[in-house]
Amino acid sequence: MSESTIESILQEKRLFAPPAEFAENAQIKSLEDYRSLYDRAAADPQKFWAELAEQELHWFQKWDTVLDWQPPFAKWFVGGKINISYNCLDRHLTTWRKNKAALIWEGEPGDSRTLTYAQLHREVCQMANVIKELGVKKGDRVGIYMPMIPEAAIAMLACARIGAPHTVIFGGFSAEALKDRLQDAEAKLVITADGGWRKDAIVPLKEQVDKALANNAVPSASNVLVVKRTGQKIQMQPGRDHWWHDLQAGASGDCPAEPMDSEDMLFILYTSGTTGKPKGVVHTTGGYNLYTHVTTKWTFDLKDTDVYWCTADVGWITGHSYIVYGPLSNGATSLMYEGAPRPSNPGCIWDVVEKYGVTIFYTAPTAIRAFIKMGEHLPKARDLSSLRILGTVGEPINPEAWMWYREIIGQQRCPIVDTWWQTETGGFMIAPFPGATPTKPGSATMPFPGILADVVDMEGNPVGDNEGGYLAIKHPWPSMMRTVYNNPDRFRKTYWEPIPPKDGQHFYFAGDGARRDEDGYFWVMGRVDDVINVSGHRLGTMEIESALVSHPAVAEAAVVGKPDDLKGEAIAAFVILENNYSSSEDLEKELKQHVVNEIGALARPADIRFSEDLPKTRSGKIMRRLLRNLAAGQDIAGDTSTLQDRSVLDKLREG
Ligand code: WTA
């Protein structure tokens, strides 16, 4: 976050109470209601979650034990049998929701499609039967590399239905990144599309899959299922590649949901951390189903008449929890959009709101800042009166963007829910209830009932009001990640050891800095580790450094985030070249493209500085803090006495 954003957040004093009429009709109607719910949950979290699990979900068989906690490993609803695809589909078919829109899809260019719960159920069953035919069994992993089309959600639900954990890989990742993830998950099948639309151009998804699988790089992957989307010519490898529409034609629309153990793996989702390789975050079935269900229901004050739109991509956790599983488990109407604002159609977001009468709109601060830049004439020219709740996620929201969102989009009528959470947490951890919690611009407000959040120092001692510290969670919750796929040690080290356990108390370390104010409101300040947040996308600096040094010209690289008005943070790289290379504009371009090839366009460095040396401590550690100052064009702050060679800094500044 930039200095000026931190400054404005520190001075933020405005408070916005929920409108009286909104509160009256809300599920949770007042701050007192929230507090009593919170206190009840905190007094006995297991009882609280067990009651909700009973009320809100269908179980084939009830659990024996609510929580088995062997820190840091948690099991929820042990012995229970459940299927999230059943909860998202089948149970709605015996109600009036059978013919309610489950998914509304607005595609590019101008395509659209609506699937009722009955129709969605049928297609999910068909795809489940097809992937079984292709040899996928319960427990086998399936890679999903798709554009934002209904078949992405259908594929996820089909996997869940037969108990095959999915791993969705964001369609913006390169073939290299796709390969790494498919290899780590040992995916047996890849579901993809010929292509997808992105800002008036085609993203050649199938071609990337071909590259990822070339030379038998992923030996486990014996089949590829291809959805026809863009219709451009692609290569189909006989025996390996199959068109979805061919197989769908002969597939039965009946496929009973497999009763899964509550703790069976539902999916793996790769996310960036402090080391080079992304880690596979593992989520399981029962707890995740419950938590995403309840958070969607209360935080969005969900009503049966809502048209709910989350603008995330299904490749990220937000798409998993709050486009697919949470909304559908509640029987809501969830809107999926393939497009994005572009010069030929800058007002498209507001067109979609108007066209479908969207009532709940959930997006990211970086998108809001882009909307501001495109101009308020765009939303003002559309009818946005259907909106009743606005949400934000992904990074700290600067108060200016929050106020614009409230005034221009929400027309001062819509409560804003700023939701703090992570891939690892599965669902919202800190967020207001729209009818109950007075909001402050830039604060995610207070924890969800059952979430024991705190701001502590590195020894686990709570810090005082308004003192900065580390965000930590002190009790397991149903949708917490269970482990890092195939790497329980990394799970323990990354999340549970940074703040060592104290007197039997364990601390989940979120990797975010935060402060709590005198009213108990949390203000999340951003990452305290080597993770940077570019347009709400999480990237590890080491991941980008590894990509850079894999280029023959690069001897050493250091990557830091620098403040960016639009993206929140942008990527700045410092590069030392091998002896036989010299710096040039062409090489800079080539290196940027190399990172795009290795990871994806989201990781393209904004600038690359060539240098002969990097600031290091006497023990050889790169002092990133100094590089961050340099990249931001700031004066070097703090202590530099441990620096090995001070002249390095002067050279870098001049260069
Ligand atoms: C950041 C996205 C401030 C934070 C759901 C977190 C936020 C990381 C917020 C997780 C928010 C997310 N306010 N910061 N409302 N939401 N973050 O795993 O740094 O892609 O640790 O999950 O995004 O990113 P991830």
mmCIF file of N, CA, C and O in Angstrom, residues 145-225:
data_model
loop_
_atom_site.group_PDB
_atom_site.id
_atom_site.type_symbol
_atom_site.label_atom_id
_atom_site.label_comp_id
_atom_site.label_asym_id
_atom_site.label_seq_id
_atom_site.Cartn_x
_atom_site.Cartn_y
_atom_site.Cartn_z
ATOM 1 N N TYR A 145 -9.122 -25.829 -16.813
ATOM 2 C CA TYR A 145 -8.438 -24.648 -17.367
ATOM 3 C C TYR A 145 -9.403 -24.054 -18.375
ATOM 4 O O TYR A 145 -9.440 -24.454 -19.529
ATOM 5 N N MET A 146 -10.228 -23.142 -17.891
ATOM 6 C CA MET A 146 -11.418 -22.759 -18.646
ATOM 7 C C MET A 146 -11.618 -21.254 -18.688
ATOM 8 O O MET A 146 -11.206 -20.538 -17.788
ATOM 9 N N PRO A 147 -12.331 -20.797 -19.718
ATOM 10 C CA PRO A 147 -12.790 -19.409 -19.706
ATOM 11 C C PRO A 147 -13.992 -19.294 -18.767
ATOM 12 O O PRO A 147 -14.452 -20.294 -18.214
ATOM 13 N N MET A 148 -14.511 -18.092 -18.624
ATOM 14 C CA MET A 148 -15.679 -17.881 -17.759
ATOM 15 C C MET A 148 -16.949 -18.244 -18.510
ATOM 16 O O MET A 148 -17.677 -17.383 -19.000
ATOM 17 N N ILE A 149 -17.210 -19.526 -18.597
ATOM 18 C CA ILE A 149 -18.423 -20.019 -19.248
ATOM 19 C C ILE A 149 -19.105 -21.001 -18.291
ATOM 20 O O ILE A 149 -18.450 -21.531 -17.386
ATOM 21 N N PRO A 150 -20.399 -21.256 -18.463
ATOM 22 C CA PRO A 150 -21.100 -22.129 -17.514
ATOM 23 C C PRO A 150 -20.405 -23.478 -17.331
ATOM 24 O O PRO A 150 -20.419 -24.045 -16.240
ATOM 25 N N GLU A 151 -19.760 -23.987 -18.409
ATOM 26 C CA GLU A 151 -19.111 -25.294 -18.318
ATOM 27 C C GLU A 151 -17.987 -25.302 -17.280
ATOM 28 O O GLU A 151 -17.606 -26.379 -16.807
ATOM 29 N N ALA A 152 -17.455 -24.142 -16.917
ATOM 30 C CA ALA A 152 -16.431 -24.116 -15.858
ATOM 31 C C ALA A 152 -17.073 -24.541 -14.538
ATOM 32 O O ALA A 152 -16.535 -25.388 -13.811
ATOM 33 N N ALA A 153 -18.233 -23.961 -14.238
ATOM 34 C CA ALA A 153 -18.946 -24.333 -13.009
ATOM 35 C C ALA A 153 -19.468 -25.763 -13.111
ATOM 36 O O ALA A 153 -19.429 -26.528 -12.129
ATOM 37 N N ILE A 154 -19.937 -26.125 -14.292
ATOM 38 C CA ILE A 154 -20.452 -27.489 -14.497
ATOM 39 C C ILE A 154 -19.343 -28.510 -14.237
ATOM 40 O O ILE A 154 -19.550 -29.527 -13.565
ATOM 41 N N ALA A 155 -18.139 -28.211 -14.721
ATOM 42 C CA ALA A 155 -17.013 -29.124 -14.522
ATOM 43 C C ALA A 155 -16.679 -29.271 -13.034
ATOM 44 O O ALA A 155 -16.441 -30.376 -12.541
ATOM 45 N N MET A 156 -16.677 -28.158 -12.315
ATOM 46 C CA MET A 156 -16.370 -28.227 -10.876
ATOM 47 C C MET A 156 -17.411 -29.086 -10.149
ATOM 48 O O MET A 156 -17.080 -29.964 -9.354
ATOM 49 N N LEU A 157 -18.681 -28.809 -10.445
ATOM 50 C CA LEU A 157 -19.762 -29.541 -9.768
ATOM 51 C C LEU A 157 -19.781 -31.017 -10.173
ATOM 52 O O LEU A 157 -20.135 -31.885 -9.365
ATOM 53 N N ALA A 158 -19.380 -31.299 -11.418
ATOM 54 C CA ALA A 158 -19.343 -32.694 -11.879
ATOM 55 C C ALA A 158 -18.251 -33.460 -11.135
ATOM 56 O O ALA A 158 -18.441 -34.599 -10.719
ATOM 57 N N CYS A 159 -17.091 -32.814 -10.963
ATOM 58 C CA CYS A 159 -16.003 -33.447 -10.200
ATOM 59 C C CYS A 159 -16.456 -33.703 -8.762
ATOM 60 O O CYS A 159 -16.271 -34.801 -8.223
ATOM 61 N N ALA A 160 -17.043 -32.671 -8.158
ATOM 62 C CA ALA A 160 -17.486 -32.804 -6.764
ATOM 63 C C ALA A 160 -18.520 -33.922 -6.634
ATOM 64 O O ALA A 160 -18.570 -34.634 -5.637
ATOM 65 N N ARG A 161 -19.325 -34.073 -7.663
ATOM 66 C CA ARG A 161 -20.400 -35.060 -7.629
ATOM 67 C C ARG A 161 -19.884 -36.497 -7.529
ATOM 68 O O ARG A 161 -20.462 -37.336 -6.864
ATOM 69 N N ILE A 162 -18.764 -36.755 -8.214
ATOM 70 C CA ILE A 162 -18.228 -38.120 -8.186
ATOM 71 C C ILE A 162 -17.029 -38.235 -7.243
ATOM 72 O O ILE A 162 -16.386 -39.277 -7.172
ATOM 73 N N GLY A 163 -16.707 -37.155 -6.550
ATOM 74 C CA GLY A 163 -15.626 -37.226 -5.561
ATOM 75 C C GLY A 163 -14.233 -37.151 -6.146
ATOM 76 O O GLY A 163 -13.274 -37.620 -5.539
ATOM 77 N N ALA A 164 -14.116 -36.519 -7.327
ATOM 78 C CA ALA A 164 -12.790 -36.311 -7.913
ATOM 79 C C ALA A 164 -12.362 -34.874 -7.614
ATOM 80 O O ALA A 164 -12.954 -33.933 -8.143
ATOM 81 N N PRO A 165 -11.356 -34.655 -6.765
ATOM 82 C CA PRO A 165 -10.956 -33.289 -6.432
ATOM 83 C C PRO A 165 -10.548 -32.516 -7.693
ATOM 84 O O PRO A 165 -9.835 -33.056 -8.535
ATOM 85 N N HIS A 166 -11.029 -31.281 -7.810
ATOM 86 C CA HIS A 166 -10.608 -30.487 -8.972
ATOM 87 C C HIS A 166 -9.491 -29.544 -8.589
ATOM 88 O O HIS A 166 -9.325 -29.195 -7.422
ATOM 89 N N THR A 167 -8.720 -29.187 -9.588
ATOM 90 C CA THR A 167 -7.790 -28.089 -9.390
ATOM 91 C C THR A 167 -7.991 -27.151 -10.563
ATOM 92 O O THR A 167 -7.715 -27.487 -11.713
ATOM 93 N N VAL A 168 -8.586 -25.993 -10.260
ATOM 94 C CA VAL A 168 -8.868 -25.034 -11.322
ATOM 95 C C VAL A 168 -7.636 -24.162 -11.485
ATOM 96 O O VAL A 168 -7.080 -23.672 -10.494
ATOM 97 N N ILE A 169 -7.195 -24.009 -12.718
ATOM 98 C CA ILE A 169 -6.034 -23.174 -13.002
ATOM 99 C C ILE A 169 -6.522 -21.985 -13.818
ATOM 100 O O ILE A 169 -7.131 -22.161 -14.886
ATOM 101 N N PHE A 170 -6.304 -20.795 -13.293
ATOM 102 C CA PHE A 170 -6.761 -19.555 -13.922
ATOM 103 C C PHE A 170 -6.338 -19.534 -15.393
ATOM 104 O O PHE A 170 -5.183 -19.806 -15.724
ATOM 105 N N GLY A 171 -7.294 -19.192 -16.275
ATOM 106 C CA GLY A 171 -7.052 -19.193 -17.711
ATOM 107 C C GLY A 171 -5.979 -18.211 -18.166
ATOM 108 O O GLY A 171 -5.506 -18.285 -19.303
ATOM 109 N N GLY A 172 -5.562 -17.297 -17.294
ATOM 110 C CA GLY A 172 -4.502 -16.347 -17.640
ATOM 111 C C GLY A 172 -3.112 -16.892 -17.347
ATOM 112 O O GLY A 172 -2.114 -16.248 -17.666
ATOM 113 N N PHE A 173 -3.033 -18.073 -16.730
ATOM 114 C CA PHE A 173 -1.717 -18.661 -16.489
ATOM 115 C C PHE A 173 -1.162 -19.242 -17.783
ATOM 116 O O PHE A 173 -1.896 -19.744 -18.636
ATOM 117 N N SER A 174 0.165 -19.194 -17.903
ATOM 118 C CA SER A 174 0.842 -19.688 -19.102
ATOM 119 C C SER A 174 0.883 -21.214 -19.108
ATOM 120 O O SER A 174 0.590 -21.865 -18.097
ATOM 121 N N ALA A 175 1.298 -21.775 -20.248
ATOM 122 C CA ALA A 175 1.435 -23.228 -20.381
ATOM 123 C C ALA A 175 2.414 -23.774 -19.337
ATOM 124 O O ALA A 175 2.199 -24.848 -18.773
ATOM 125 N N GLU A 176 3.478 -23.042 -19.082
ATOM 126 C CA GLU A 176 4.483 -23.454 -18.096
ATOM 127 C C GLU A 176 3.852 -23.584 -16.712
ATOM 128 O O GLU A 176 4.034 -24.578 -16.003
ATOM 129 N N ALA A 177 3.125 -22.531 -16.305
ATOM 130 C CA ALA A 177 2.491 -22.522 -14.983
ATOM 131 C C ALA A 177 1.431 -23.620 -14.898
ATOM 132 O O ALA A 177 1.284 -24.282 -13.869
ATOM 133 N N LEU A 178 0.722 -23.811 -15.992
ATOM 134 C CA LEU A 178 -0.293 -24.866 -16.050
ATOM 135 C C LEU A 178 0.368 -26.229 -15.844
ATOM 136 O O LEU A 178 -0.097 -27.064 -15.058
ATOM 137 N N LYS A 179 1.466 -26.444 -16.534
ATOM 138 C CA LYS A 179 2.191 -27.708 -16.441
ATOM 139 C C LYS A 179 2.619 -27.984 -14.993
ATOM 140 O O LYS A 179 2.387 -29.074 -14.468
ATOM 141 N N ASP A 180 3.228 -26.984 -14.355
ATOM 142 C CA ASP A 180 3.680 -27.155 -12.953
ATOM 143 C C ASP A 180 2.542 -27.633 -12.064
ATOM 144 O O ASP A 180 2.700 -28.515 -11.237
ATOM 145 N N ARG A 181 1.380 -27.004 -12.220
ATOM 146 C CA ARG A 181 0.246 -27.303 -11.342
ATOM 147 C C ARG A 181 -0.350 -28.676 -11.649
ATOM 148 O O ARG A 181 -0.700 -29.418 -10.738
ATOM 149 N N LEU A 182 -0.436 -28.996 -12.954
ATOM 150 C CA LEU A 182 -0.974 -30.321 -13.318
ATOM 151 C C LEU A 182 -0.039 -31.426 -12.832
ATOM 152 O O LEU A 182 -0.483 -32.484 -12.381
ATOM 153 N N GLN A 183 1.260 -31.150 -12.902
ATOM 154 C CA GLN A 183 2.238 -32.144 -12.436
ATOM 155 C C GLN A 183 2.119 -32.345 -10.933
ATOM 156 O O GLN A 183 2.051 -33.466 -10.443
ATOM 157 N N ASP A 184 2.058 -31.241 -10.202
ATOM 158 C CA ASP A 184 2.009 -31.348 -8.744
ATOM 159 C C ASP A 184 0.751 -32.094 -8.298
ATOM 160 O O ASP A 184 0.794 -32.904 -7.381
ATOM 161 N N ALA A 185 -0.356 -31.816 -8.972
ATOM 162 C CA ALA A 185 -1.622 -32.459 -8.590
ATOM 163 C C ALA A 185 -1.750 -33.855 -9.193
ATOM 164 O O ALA A 185 -2.668 -34.596 -8.855
ATOM 165 N N GLU A 186 -0.853 -34.216 -10.090
ATOM 166 C CA GLU A 186 -0.952 -35.477 -10.840
ATOM 167 C C GLU A 186 -2.358 -35.654 -11.417
ATOM 168 O O GLU A 186 -3.037 -36.650 -11.152
ATOM 169 N N ALA A 187 -2.755 -34.660 -12.194
ATOM 170 C CA ALA A 187 -4.111 -34.663 -12.752
ATOM 171 C C ALA A 187 -4.270 -35.785 -13.763
ATOM 172 O O ALA A 187 -3.377 -36.040 -14.579
ATOM 173 N N LYS A 188 -5.407 -36.429 -13.700
ATOM 174 C CA LYS A 188 -5.660 -37.553 -14.594
ATOM 175 C C LYS A 188 -6.371 -37.084 -15.873
ATOM 176 O O LYS A 188 -6.255 -37.686 -16.925
ATOM 177 N N LEU A 189 -7.136 -36.023 -15.729
ATOM 178 C CA LEU A 189 -7.910 -35.483 -16.845
ATOM 179 C C LEU A 189 -7.766 -33.960 -16.809
ATOM 180 O O LEU A 189 -7.664 -33.375 -15.731
ATOM 181 N N VAL A 190 -7.779 -33.338 -17.993
ATOM 182 C CA VAL A 190 -7.813 -31.881 -18.056
ATOM 183 C C VAL A 190 -9.077 -31.475 -18.801
ATOM 184 O O VAL A 190 -9.354 -32.001 -19.885
ATOM 185 N N ILE A 191 -9.848 -30.587 -18.190
ATOM 186 C CA ILE A 191 -11.036 -30.071 -18.872
ATOM 187 C C ILE A 191 -10.716 -28.645 -19.311
ATOM 188 O O ILE A 191 -10.281 -27.821 -18.496
ATOM 189 N N THR A 192 -10.903 -28.368 -20.595
ATOM 190 C CA THR A 192 -10.556 -27.049 -21.113
ATOM 191 C C THR A 192 -11.544 -26.648 -22.210
ATOM 192 O O THR A 192 -12.572 -27.305 -22.393
ATOM 193 N N ALA A 193 -11.247 -25.576 -22.914
ATOM 194 C CA ALA A 193 -12.068 -25.131 -24.043
ATOM 195 C C ALA A 193 -11.131 -24.821 -25.195
ATOM 196 O O ALA A 193 -9.936 -24.588 -24.970
ATOM 197 N N ASP A 194 -11.685 -24.785 -26.395
ATOM 198 C CA ASP A 194 -10.823 -24.418 -27.527
ATOM 199 C C ASP A 194 -10.195 -23.046 -27.291
ATOM 200 O O ASP A 194 -9.014 -22.837 -27.523
ATOM 201 N N GLY A 195 -11.003 -22.121 -26.788
ATOM 202 C CA GLY A 195 -10.485 -20.793 -26.478
ATOM 203 C C GLY A 195 -11.474 -20.046 -25.616
ATOM 204 O O GLY A 195 -12.550 -20.550 -25.299
ATOM 205 N N GLY A 196 -11.083 -18.855 -25.200
ATOM 206 C CA GLY A 196 -11.982 -18.000 -24.435
ATOM 207 C C GLY A 196 -11.844 -16.585 -24.963
ATOM 208 O O GLY A 196 -10.875 -16.270 -25.664
ATOM 209 N N TRP A 197 -12.806 -15.729 -24.638
ATOM 210 C CA TRP A 197 -12.727 -14.337 -25.081
ATOM 211 C C TRP A 197 -12.109 -13.481 -23.995
ATOM 212 O O TRP A 197 -12.448 -13.613 -22.824
ATOM 213 N N ARG A 198 -11.186 -12.634 -24.386
ATOM 214 C CA ARG A 198 -10.592 -11.697 -23.445
ATOM 215 C C ARG A 198 -10.376 -10.392 -24.173
ATOM 216 O O ARG A 198 -9.519 -10.308 -25.062
ATOM 217 N N LYS A 199 -11.177 -9.378 -23.812
ATOM 218 C CA LYS A 199 -11.049 -8.054 -24.414
ATOM 219 C C LYS A 199 -10.941 -8.110 -25.940
ATOM 220 O O LYS A 199 -9.930 -7.733 -26.516
ATOM 221 N N ASP A 200 -11.954 -8.636 -26.589
ATOM 222 C CA ASP A 200 -12.044 -8.684 -28.050
ATOM 223 C C ASP A 200 -11.029 -9.612 -28.713
ATOM 224 O O ASP A 200 -10.880 -9.584 -29.929
ATOM 225 N N ALA A 201 -10.290 -10.393 -27.947
ATOM 226 C CA ALA A 201 -9.336 -11.331 -28.557
ATOM 227 C C ALA A 201 -9.600 -12.733 -28.019
ATOM 228 O O ALA A 201 -10.269 -12.900 -27.008
ATOM 229 N N ILE A 202 -9.065 -13.731 -28.736
ATOM 230 C CA ILE A 202 -9.246 -15.117 -28.297
ATOM 231 C C ILE A 202 -8.026 -15.569 -27.498
ATOM 232 O O ILE A 202 -6.886 -15.364 -27.909
ATOM 233 N N VAL A 203 -8.272 -16.161 -26.326
ATOM 234 C CA VAL A 203 -7.189 -16.781 -25.562
ATOM 235 C C VAL A 203 -7.143 -18.259 -25.969
ATOM 236 O O VAL A 203 -8.123 -18.979 -25.789
ATOM 237 N N PRO A 204 -6.019 -18.704 -26.527
ATOM 238 C CA PRO A 204 -5.965 -20.069 -27.071
ATOM 239 C C PRO A 204 -5.713 -21.116 -25.978
ATOM 240 O O PRO A 204 -4.615 -21.630 -25.828
ATOM 241 N N LEU A 205 -6.753 -21.434 -25.235
ATOM 242 C CA LEU A 205 -6.570 -22.295 -24.060
ATOM 243 C C LEU A 205 -6.107 -23.703 -24.432
ATOM 244 O O LEU A 205 -5.183 -24.250 -23.834
ATOM 245 N N LYS A 206 -6.746 -24.289 -25.445
ATOM 246 C CA LYS A 206 -6.394 -25.666 -25.802
ATOM 247 C C LYS A 206 -4.939 -25.758 -26.262
ATOM 248 O O LYS A 206 -4.219 -26.697 -25.938
ATOM 249 N N GLU A 207 -4.509 -24.733 -26.987
ATOM 250 C CA GLU A 207 -3.122 -24.702 -27.444
ATOM 251 C C GLU A 207 -2.154 -24.706 -26.247
ATOM 252 O O GLU A 207 -1.106 -25.346 -26.280
ATOM 253 N N GLN A 208 -2.527 -23.995 -25.200
ATOM 254 C CA GLN A 208 -1.679 -23.961 -23.993
ATOM 255 C C GLN A 208 -1.666 -25.326 -23.323
ATOM 256 O O GLN A 208 -0.633 -25.767 -22.815
ATOM 257 N N VAL A 209 -2.818 -25.995 -23.320
ATOM 258 C CA VAL A 209 -2.875 -27.340 -22.737
ATOM 259 C C VAL A 209 -1.956 -28.266 -23.540
ATOM 260 O O VAL A 209 -1.193 -29.056 -22.968
ATOM 261 N N ASP A 210 -2.004 -28.147 -24.874
ATOM 262 C CA ASP A 210 -1.124 -28.978 -25.716
ATOM 263 C C ASP A 210 0.337 -28.760 -25.339
ATOM 264 O O ASP A 210 1.109 -29.705 -25.223
ATOM 265 N N LYS A 211 0.697 -27.482 -25.139
ATOM 266 C CA LYS A 211 2.089 -27.178 -24.773
ATOM 267 C C LYS A 211 2.427 -27.759 -23.408
ATOM 268 O O LYS A 211 3.504 -28.304 -23.199
ATOM 269 N N ALA A 212 1.483 -27.625 -22.471
ATOM 270 C CA ALA A 212 1.754 -28.112 -21.111
ATOM 271 C C ALA A 212 1.937 -29.628 -21.089
ATOM 272 O O ALA A 212 2.750 -30.153 -20.329
ATOM 273 N N LEU A 213 1.190 -30.323 -21.950
ATOM 274 C CA LEU A 213 1.241 -31.788 -21.924
ATOM 275 C C LEU A 213 2.283 -32.368 -22.895
ATOM 276 O O LEU A 213 2.498 -33.584 -22.910
ATOM 277 N N ALA A 214 2.928 -31.492 -23.684
ATOM 278 C CA ALA A 214 3.855 -31.985 -24.715
ATOM 279 C C ALA A 214 4.971 -32.821 -24.095
ATOM 280 O O ALA A 214 5.359 -32.608 -22.941
ATOM 281 N N ASN A 215 5.492 -33.754 -24.855
ATOM 282 C CA ASN A 215 6.589 -34.642 -24.420
ATOM 283 C C ASN A 215 6.252 -35.399 -23.148
ATOM 284 O O ASN A 215 7.109 -35.627 -22.306
ATOM 285 N N ASN A 216 4.999 -35.730 -23.018
ATOM 286 C CA ASN A 216 4.551 -36.503 -21.862
ATOM 287 C C ASN A 216 4.985 -35.861 -20.533
ATOM 288 O O ASN A 216 5.341 -36.547 -19.572
ATOM 289 N N ALA A 217 4.935 -34.497 -20.493
ATOM 290 C CA ALA A 217 5.390 -33.781 -19.300
ATOM 291 C C ALA A 217 4.506 -34.066 -18.091
ATOM 292 O O ALA A 217 4.950 -33.947 -16.949
ATOM 293 N N VAL A 218 3.247 -34.396 -18.336
ATOM 294 C CA VAL A 218 2.344 -34.738 -17.227
ATOM 295 C C VAL A 218 1.847 -36.166 -17.471
ATOM 296 O O VAL A 218 0.766 -36.366 -18.025
ATOM 297 N N PRO A 219 2.630 -37.155 -17.072
ATOM 298 C CA PRO A 219 2.312 -38.537 -17.443
ATOM 299 C C PRO A 219 0.959 -39.013 -16.922
ATOM 300 O O PRO A 219 0.334 -39.883 -17.524
ATOM 301 N N SER A 220 0.500 -38.438 -15.823
ATOM 302 C CA SER A 220 -0.791 -38.875 -15.264
ATOM 303 C C SER A 220 -1.968 -38.499 -16.165
ATOM 304 O O SER A 220 -3.013 -39.144 -16.133
ATOM 305 N N ALA A 221 -1.812 -37.442 -16.973
ATOM 306 C CA ALA A 221 -2.949 -36.896 -17.735
ATOM 307 C C ALA A 221 -3.173 -37.685 -19.017
ATOM 308 O O ALA A 221 -2.471 -37.494 -20.005
ATOM 309 N N SER A 222 -4.170 -38.564 -19.001
ATOM 310 C CA SER A 222 -4.364 -39.400 -20.177
ATOM 311 C C SER A 222 -5.478 -38.900 -21.087
ATOM 312 O O SER A 222 -5.598 -39.357 -22.216
ATOM 313 N N ASN A 223 -6.305 -37.973 -20.605
ATOM 314 C CA ASN A 223 -7.400 -37.474 -21.435
ATOM 315 C C ASN A 223 -7.591 -35.966 -21.283
ATOM 316 O O ASN A 223 -7.313 -35.401 -20.219
ATOM 317 N N VAL A 224 -8.095 -35.371 -22.355
ATOM 318 C CA VAL A 224 -8.432 -33.945 -22.337
ATOM 319 C C VAL A 224 -9.855 -33.801 -22.875
ATOM 320 O O VAL A 224 -10.173 -34.333 -23.940
ATOM 321 N N LEU A 225 -10.691 -33.120 -22.107
ATOM 322 C CA LEU A 225 -12.072 -32.895 -22.525
ATOM 323 C C LEU A 225 -12.186 -31.436 -22.956
ATOM 324 O O LEU A 225 -11.838 -30.533 -22.189
#
